[in-house]
Amino acid sequence: DPVTGEMMFFDYSLYQAPYMHYGVASPDGRVTHQTVIELPGPRLLHDIAITERYTVLMDFPMTWRQDKLLEGKRRVRFHPETASRFGIIGRHAPGDEVRWFEVASCYSYHTVNAWEQVNARGEEEVVLIACRIEDPVPKLPVDEDSEVPRLAFLRLEPYLTRWTFNLTTGAVGEESLDDTPTEFPRMNDDRLGRRARYTYNARLARETTLLFDALVKYDMDAGTASVCEHGAGRFASEAVFAPRPGGEAEDDGWLVYFVHDRRDRTSELAVLDASDITAGPVATVKIPRRVPVGFHAHWVPAEGLEA
């Protein structure tokens, strides 16, 4: 939480109940709250989201095959006949107070953001933005085993989606925001847990596995998207938002990411003006050697850091 400095976290068990724990750590690193979240069975889960007062947990029907685990092997299984659930719990509430909202079977690796709002009828809602995947274990060519966990297994069709959970009535709404497959969403983390307008998503190249050929900036208020193409044979890592010191606008800052050119195996660091990504990089830094395309980075201001 960029305001309180607290960190919300979860873990899960694959072998025995309880299958999930949820907790809160203080800014100085002490665990100040921890509780059990009851799940009907083991799950493979990846992310959560927070608002100012709540944490959004997930219960998706993707598991390891228990018979293979007993053999010391790992095989993934998705159960499309089982509904997915989102659990909303007060930040410091006990696990028995989690409130579950059931949706059609799906999976999500990464959330963008969540926030609280009051609708026109005066009803309290929690809004979640995330990348929704219909089937996280797609059918692959016969010479590949889709149940073996590896990067090539992640042949995904994720789409930016908005869920609205009505805490007054118990209703849940789901809305797809785009038909372009994007993942690894990032935002201005200073707005995390509060209503935000923009998200910056990596676009999946359809002819490859888990490679990103463009960056998409979504304006969720206007319902529009702008794109920065990386070019033929060029693929990028997840972008990180670096805010401009003293900037007031949500998109006043830069997007920083690595680009790898497969044709000559060179790499560069690219910097975009986040307010206008269609203009292309405002700066690039040639890297003297190849940087493998990775993911999950974070912008850390240098001020105040010791060498």
Short mmCIF file of C-alpha atoms in Angstrom, two decimals:
data_model
loop_
_atom_site.label_atom_id
_atom_site.label_comp_id
_atom_site.label_asym_id
_atom_site.label_seq_id
_atom_site.Cartn_x
_atom_site.Cartn_y
_atom_site.Cartn_z
CA ASP A 1 0.00 0.00 0.00
CA PRO A 2 1.72 3.22 -1.12
CA VAL A 3 -0.11 5.26 1.54
CA THR A 4 0.20 3.11 4.68
CA GLY A 5 3.36 1.21 3.72
CA GLU A 6 1.72 -2.09 4.69
CA MET A 7 2.29 -5.20 2.61
CA MET A 8 -0.51 -7.72 2.08
CA PHE A 9 0.50 -11.27 1.25
CA PHE A 10 -0.78 -14.83 0.91
CA ASP A 11 0.58 -18.32 0.59
CA TYR A 12 -0.93 -21.67 -0.31
CA SER A 13 -0.43 -25.35 0.41
CA LEU A 14 -0.56 -28.07 -2.23
CA TYR A 15 -0.66 -31.03 0.12
CA GLN A 16 -2.84 -30.45 3.15
CA ALA A 17 -5.37 -28.06 4.66
CA PRO A 18 -5.47 -25.21 5.36
CA TYR A 19 -4.81 -24.45 1.73
CA MET A 20 -4.38 -20.69 2.07
CA HIS A 21 -3.10 -18.17 4.60
CA TYR A 22 -3.45 -14.40 4.31
CA GLY A 23 -1.53 -11.79 6.22
CA VAL A 24 -0.40 -8.18 6.62
CA ALA A 25 3.11 -6.89 7.35
CA SER A 26 3.82 -3.47 8.81
CA PRO A 27 6.17 -0.94 7.14
CA ASP A 28 8.97 -2.08 9.46
CA GLY A 29 8.56 -5.71 8.36
CA ARG A 30 6.59 -7.18 11.28
CA VAL A 31 3.70 -9.53 10.57
CA THR A 32 0.79 -7.79 12.26
CA HIS A 33 -2.05 -9.99 11.00
CA GLN A 34 -2.30 -13.56 9.76
CA THR A 35 -5.32 -15.76 9.26
CA VAL A 36 -6.47 -18.97 7.57
CA ILE A 37 -8.60 -18.75 4.41
CA GLU A 38 -10.66 -21.90 3.97
CA LEU A 39 -10.58 -23.34 0.45
CA PRO A 40 -12.31 -26.55 -0.73
CA GLY A 41 -8.99 -27.97 -1.92
CA PRO A 42 -5.45 -27.13 -3.04
CA ARG A 43 -5.10 -24.46 -5.69
CA LEU A 44 -2.37 -22.95 -7.88
CA LEU A 45 -2.72 -19.21 -7.33
CA HIS A 46 -0.54 -16.28 -8.30
CA ASP A 47 -1.77 -12.84 -7.28
CA ILE A 48 -4.06 -10.74 -5.10
CA ALA A 49 -5.26 -7.13 -5.19
CA ILE A 50 -5.86 -4.47 -2.55
CA THR A 51 -8.10 -1.47 -2.01
CA GLU A 52 -7.88 1.08 0.81
CA ARG A 53 -9.81 -1.22 3.18
CA TYR A 54 -10.04 -4.63 1.51
CA THR A 55 -7.93 -7.38 0.01
CA VAL A 56 -9.20 -9.34 -3.00
CA LEU A 57 -8.27 -13.05 -2.86
CA MET A 58 -8.78 -15.63 -5.59
CA ASP A 59 -9.94 -19.22 -5.78
CA PHE A 60 -9.37 -20.58 -9.29
CA PRO A 61 -9.85 -24.27 -10.19
CA MET A 62 -6.28 -24.97 -11.33
CA THR A 63 -4.39 -27.59 -9.35
CA TRP A 64 -1.50 -30.00 -9.42
CA ARG A 65 -2.65 -33.55 -10.11
CA GLN A 66 -2.56 -35.15 -6.67
CA ASP A 67 -1.76 -38.62 -8.02
CA LYS A 68 1.37 -37.26 -9.73
CA LEU A 69 2.45 -35.31 -6.65
CA LEU A 70 2.50 -38.59 -4.72
CA GLU A 71 4.92 -39.87 -7.37
CA GLY A 72 7.15 -36.82 -6.99
CA LYS A 73 5.98 -35.41 -10.33
CA ARG A 74 4.17 -32.18 -11.15
CA ARG A 75 1.33 -32.06 -13.63
CA VAL A 76 -1.12 -29.18 -13.98
CA ARG A 77 -4.85 -29.68 -14.28
CA PHE A 78 -7.58 -27.10 -14.87
CA HIS A 79 -11.19 -27.92 -13.99
CA PRO A 80 -13.45 -25.87 -16.31
CA GLU A 81 -16.55 -27.46 -14.78
CA THR A 82 -15.78 -25.69 -11.48
CA ALA A 83 -16.66 -22.04 -10.96
CA SER A 84 -14.02 -19.48 -10.02
CA ARG A 85 -14.36 -17.27 -6.95
CA PHE A 86 -13.10 -13.93 -5.75
CA GLY A 87 -12.95 -13.38 -2.01
CA ILE A 88 -13.14 -9.91 -0.47
CA ILE A 89 -11.90 -9.56 3.08
CA GLY A 90 -11.25 -6.58 5.30
CA ARG A 91 -7.54 -5.85 5.41
CA HIS A 92 -7.19 -6.93 9.04
CA ALA A 93 -10.26 -9.18 9.30
CA PRO A 94 -10.26 -12.86 10.32
CA GLY A 95 -10.53 -15.47 7.60
CA ASP A 96 -14.09 -16.44 8.44
CA GLU A 97 -15.22 -12.97 7.34
CA VAL A 98 -14.10 -13.38 3.73
CA ARG A 99 -16.99 -12.86 1.32
CA TRP A 100 -16.91 -14.98 -1.83
CA PHE A 101 -18.25 -13.94 -5.24
CA GLU A 102 -18.70 -16.72 -7.80
CA VAL A 103 -17.97 -16.19 -11.51
CA ALA A 104 -17.66 -18.41 -14.57
CA SER A 105 -14.65 -20.72 -14.59
CA CYS A 106 -11.47 -18.84 -15.53
CA TYR A 107 -7.94 -18.06 -14.37
CA SER A 108 -5.86 -14.93 -13.87
CA TYR A 109 -2.14 -14.63 -13.29
CA HIS A 110 -1.92 -10.88 -12.80
CA THR A 111 -4.17 -8.18 -11.43
CA VAL A 112 -3.77 -4.51 -12.35
CA ASN A 113 -5.56 -2.76 -9.52
CA ALA A 114 -8.68 -2.64 -7.36
CA TRP A 115 -10.56 0.14 -5.65
CA GLU A 116 -13.74 0.94 -3.73
CA GLN A 117 -16.61 3.03 -5.05
CA VAL A 118 -20.26 3.84 -4.40
CA ASN A 119 -22.62 3.44 -7.35
CA ALA A 120 -25.52 5.69 -8.36
CA ARG A 121 -27.87 3.72 -6.06
CA GLY A 122 -25.66 4.33 -3.06
CA GLU A 123 -24.40 0.72 -3.00
CA GLU A 124 -20.81 -0.07 -2.03
CA GLU A 125 -18.73 -1.80 -4.70
CA VAL A 126 -15.22 -3.12 -5.19
CA VAL A 127 -13.83 -2.93 -8.74
CA LEU A 128 -11.05 -5.27 -9.88
CA ILE A 129 -9.05 -4.97 -13.11
CA ALA A 130 -7.08 -8.05 -14.17
CA CYS A 131 -6.10 -10.18 -17.16
CA ARG A 132 -8.64 -12.98 -17.54
CA ILE A 133 -7.75 -16.33 -19.12
CA GLU A 134 -10.50 -18.66 -20.26
CA ASP A 135 -8.31 -21.79 -20.29
CA PRO A 136 -4.86 -21.68 -18.65
CA VAL A 137 -4.03 -25.21 -19.90
CA PRO A 138 -4.62 -24.93 -23.66
CA LYS A 139 -4.36 -27.83 -26.05
CA LEU A 140 -0.86 -28.00 -27.54
CA PRO A 141 0.70 -29.98 -30.40
CA VAL A 142 0.78 -33.72 -29.78
CA ASP A 143 4.55 -33.71 -29.23
CA GLU A 144 4.21 -31.44 -26.21
CA ASP A 145 2.78 -32.25 -22.81
CA SER A 146 0.57 -29.33 -21.76
CA GLU A 147 0.55 -30.57 -18.17
CA VAL A 148 4.31 -30.20 -17.66
CA PRO A 149 5.08 -26.81 -16.04
CA ARG A 150 7.55 -24.78 -18.10
CA LEU A 151 7.61 -21.38 -19.76
CA ALA A 152 6.56 -22.76 -23.13
CA PHE A 153 3.46 -24.09 -21.38
CA LEU A 154 2.24 -20.51 -20.91
CA ARG A 155 0.53 -20.23 -24.28
CA LEU A 156 -2.11 -17.88 -23.04
CA GLU A 157 -5.06 -15.88 -24.28
CA PRO A 158 -5.38 -13.23 -21.53
CA TYR A 159 -7.73 -10.29 -21.96
CA LEU A 160 -8.11 -7.18 -19.84
CA THR A 161 -11.28 -7.58 -17.77
CA ARG A 162 -13.18 -5.59 -15.16
CA TRP A 163 -15.12 -7.24 -12.37
CA THR A 164 -17.47 -5.23 -10.16
CA PHE A 165 -18.44 -6.79 -6.82
CA ASN A 166 -21.51 -5.26 -5.17
CA LEU A 167 -20.98 -5.54 -1.42
CA THR A 168 -24.56 -4.41 -0.76
CA THR A 169 -26.47 -6.85 -2.99
CA GLY A 170 -23.91 -9.63 -3.53
CA ALA A 171 -24.12 -9.26 -7.31
CA VAL A 172 -21.03 -9.44 -9.52
CA GLY A 173 -20.54 -8.01 -13.00
CA GLU A 174 -17.87 -8.98 -15.54
CA GLU A 175 -16.85 -6.87 -18.53
CA SER A 176 -14.15 -7.57 -21.11
CA LEU A 177 -12.26 -4.36 -21.90
CA ASP A 178 -10.38 -5.45 -25.03
CA ASP A 179 -10.07 -8.33 -27.50
CA THR A 180 -6.29 -8.00 -27.79
CA PRO A 181 -4.32 -10.55 -25.71
CA THR A 182 -2.18 -8.67 -23.19
CA GLU A 183 -0.50 -9.59 -19.95
CA PHE A 184 2.07 -8.39 -17.39
CA PRO A 185 0.09 -5.23 -16.65
CA ARG A 186 1.72 -2.34 -14.82
CA MET A 187 0.44 0.97 -13.53
CA ASN A 188 1.53 4.01 -11.58
CA ASP A 189 2.03 2.21 -8.27
CA ASP A 190 1.45 5.45 -6.36
CA ARG A 191 -2.26 4.89 -7.21
CA LEU A 192 -2.35 1.24 -6.15
CA GLY A 193 -5.54 0.42 -4.25
CA ARG A 194 -7.23 3.64 -5.39
CA ARG A 195 -9.16 4.39 -8.54
CA ALA A 196 -6.71 4.60 -11.44
CA ARG A 197 -7.19 5.44 -15.09
CA TYR A 198 -4.26 3.85 -16.91
CA THR A 199 -2.66 0.45 -17.24
CA TYR A 200 0.31 -0.47 -19.42
CA ASN A 201 0.14 -4.04 -20.74
CA ALA A 202 2.52 -6.14 -22.80
CA ARG A 203 0.90 -7.48 -25.97
CA LEU A 204 1.44 -11.14 -26.74
CA ALA A 205 2.80 -11.96 -30.17
CA ARG A 206 0.36 -14.54 -31.50
CA GLU A 207 2.96 -16.54 -33.42
CA THR A 208 5.20 -17.06 -30.38
CA THR A 209 5.04 -18.32 -26.82
CA LEU A 210 5.17 -15.73 -24.08
CA LEU A 211 6.90 -13.02 -26.13
CA PHE A 212 5.69 -9.43 -26.17
CA ASP A 213 5.81 -7.48 -29.47
CA ALA A 214 4.18 -4.23 -28.34
CA LEU A 215 3.10 -2.19 -25.35
CA VAL A 216 -0.54 -1.18 -24.96
CA LYS A 217 -1.66 1.78 -22.84
CA TYR A 218 -5.28 1.46 -21.76
CA ASP A 219 -7.31 4.50 -20.76
CA MET A 220 -10.01 2.77 -18.74
CA ASP A 221 -12.03 5.97 -18.27
CA ALA A 222 -12.19 6.77 -21.98
CA GLY A 223 -12.30 3.12 -23.08
CA THR A 224 -9.42 3.60 -25.51
CA ALA A 225 -6.05 1.98 -26.16
CA SER A 226 -2.82 3.27 -27.70
CA VAL A 227 0.03 1.07 -28.91
CA CYS A 228 3.80 1.24 -29.21
CA GLU A 229 5.09 -1.45 -31.59
CA HIS A 230 8.58 -2.79 -30.89
CA GLY A 231 9.30 -3.69 -34.53
CA ALA A 232 9.86 -6.86 -36.53
CA GLY A 233 11.85 -9.48 -34.67
CA ARG A 234 11.99 -7.34 -31.52
CA PHE A 235 10.43 -8.40 -28.24
CA ALA A 236 10.30 -6.58 -24.93
CA SER A 237 10.15 -7.29 -21.24
CA GLU A 238 7.46 -6.05 -18.89
CA ALA A 239 7.44 -2.23 -18.69
CA VAL A 240 7.93 -0.44 -15.38
CA PHE A 241 6.37 2.97 -14.65
CA ALA A 242 8.82 5.53 -13.27
CA PRO A 243 6.96 8.64 -12.00
CA ARG A 244 8.31 12.07 -12.79
CA PRO A 245 9.40 13.75 -9.53
CA GLY A 246 6.75 16.30 -8.60
CA GLY A 247 4.41 15.15 -11.36
CA GLU A 248 0.68 15.43 -10.67
CA ALA A 249 -0.95 13.61 -13.59
CA GLU A 250 -1.31 9.83 -13.26
CA ASP A 251 0.63 9.24 -16.50
CA ASP A 252 3.30 11.90 -15.87
CA GLY A 253 6.38 9.73 -16.01
CA TRP A 254 8.21 7.18 -18.09
CA LEU A 255 7.92 3.52 -19.04
CA VAL A 256 11.21 1.64 -18.89
CA TYR A 257 11.82 -1.79 -20.42
CA PHE A 258 14.38 -3.98 -22.17
CA VAL A 259 14.04 -4.85 -25.86
CA HIS A 260 15.80 -7.81 -27.48
CA ASP A 261 16.33 -7.98 -31.23
CA ARG A 262 16.32 -11.60 -32.33
CA ARG A 263 17.86 -10.79 -35.70
CA ASP A 264 21.25 -9.65 -34.42
CA ARG A 265 20.86 -10.75 -30.77
CA THR A 266 21.32 -7.22 -29.43
CA SER A 267 19.49 -5.60 -26.54
CA GLU A 268 18.66 -2.08 -25.47
CA LEU A 269 16.95 -0.26 -22.65
CA ALA A 270 14.04 1.80 -23.97
CA VAL A 271 12.28 4.72 -22.30
CA LEU A 272 8.83 5.94 -23.33
CA ASP A 273 6.97 9.06 -22.30
CA ALA A 274 4.01 7.42 -20.54
CA SER A 275 1.68 10.25 -21.58
CA ASP A 276 2.26 9.50 -25.29
CA ILE A 277 3.61 6.02 -26.00
CA THR A 278 2.72 6.19 -29.72
CA ALA A 279 5.58 8.65 -30.22
CA GLY A 280 8.06 5.86 -29.57
CA PRO A 281 11.07 5.88 -27.24
CA VAL A 282 12.40 9.22 -26.04
CA ALA A 283 15.69 7.50 -25.21
CA THR A 284 17.40 4.17 -25.78
CA VAL A 285 20.54 2.76 -24.21
CA LYS A 286 22.44 0.11 -26.14
CA ILE A 287 23.39 -2.86 -23.95
CA PRO A 288 26.78 -4.42 -24.78
CA ARG A 289 25.43 -7.93 -24.52
CA ARG A 290 22.15 -9.78 -24.84
CA VAL A 291 19.69 -9.32 -21.98
CA PRO A 292 17.24 -12.27 -21.86
CA VAL A 293 13.60 -11.19 -21.90
CA GLY A 294 12.41 -11.46 -18.33
CA PHE A 295 9.56 -10.14 -16.27
CA HIS A 296 8.59 -8.57 -12.95
CA ALA A 297 10.79 -5.56 -12.31
CA HIS A 298 10.23 -2.51 -10.16
CA TRP A 299 11.31 1.12 -10.24
CA VAL A 300 13.31 2.10 -7.15
CA PRO A 301 14.27 5.78 -6.69
CA ALA A 302 18.01 6.15 -6.12
CA GLU A 303 17.60 8.95 -3.59
CA GLY A 304 18.35 7.77 -0.07
CA LEU A 305 19.73 4.38 -1.12
CA GLU A 306 23.16 3.34 0.07
CA ALA A 307 25.66 2.03 -2.45
#
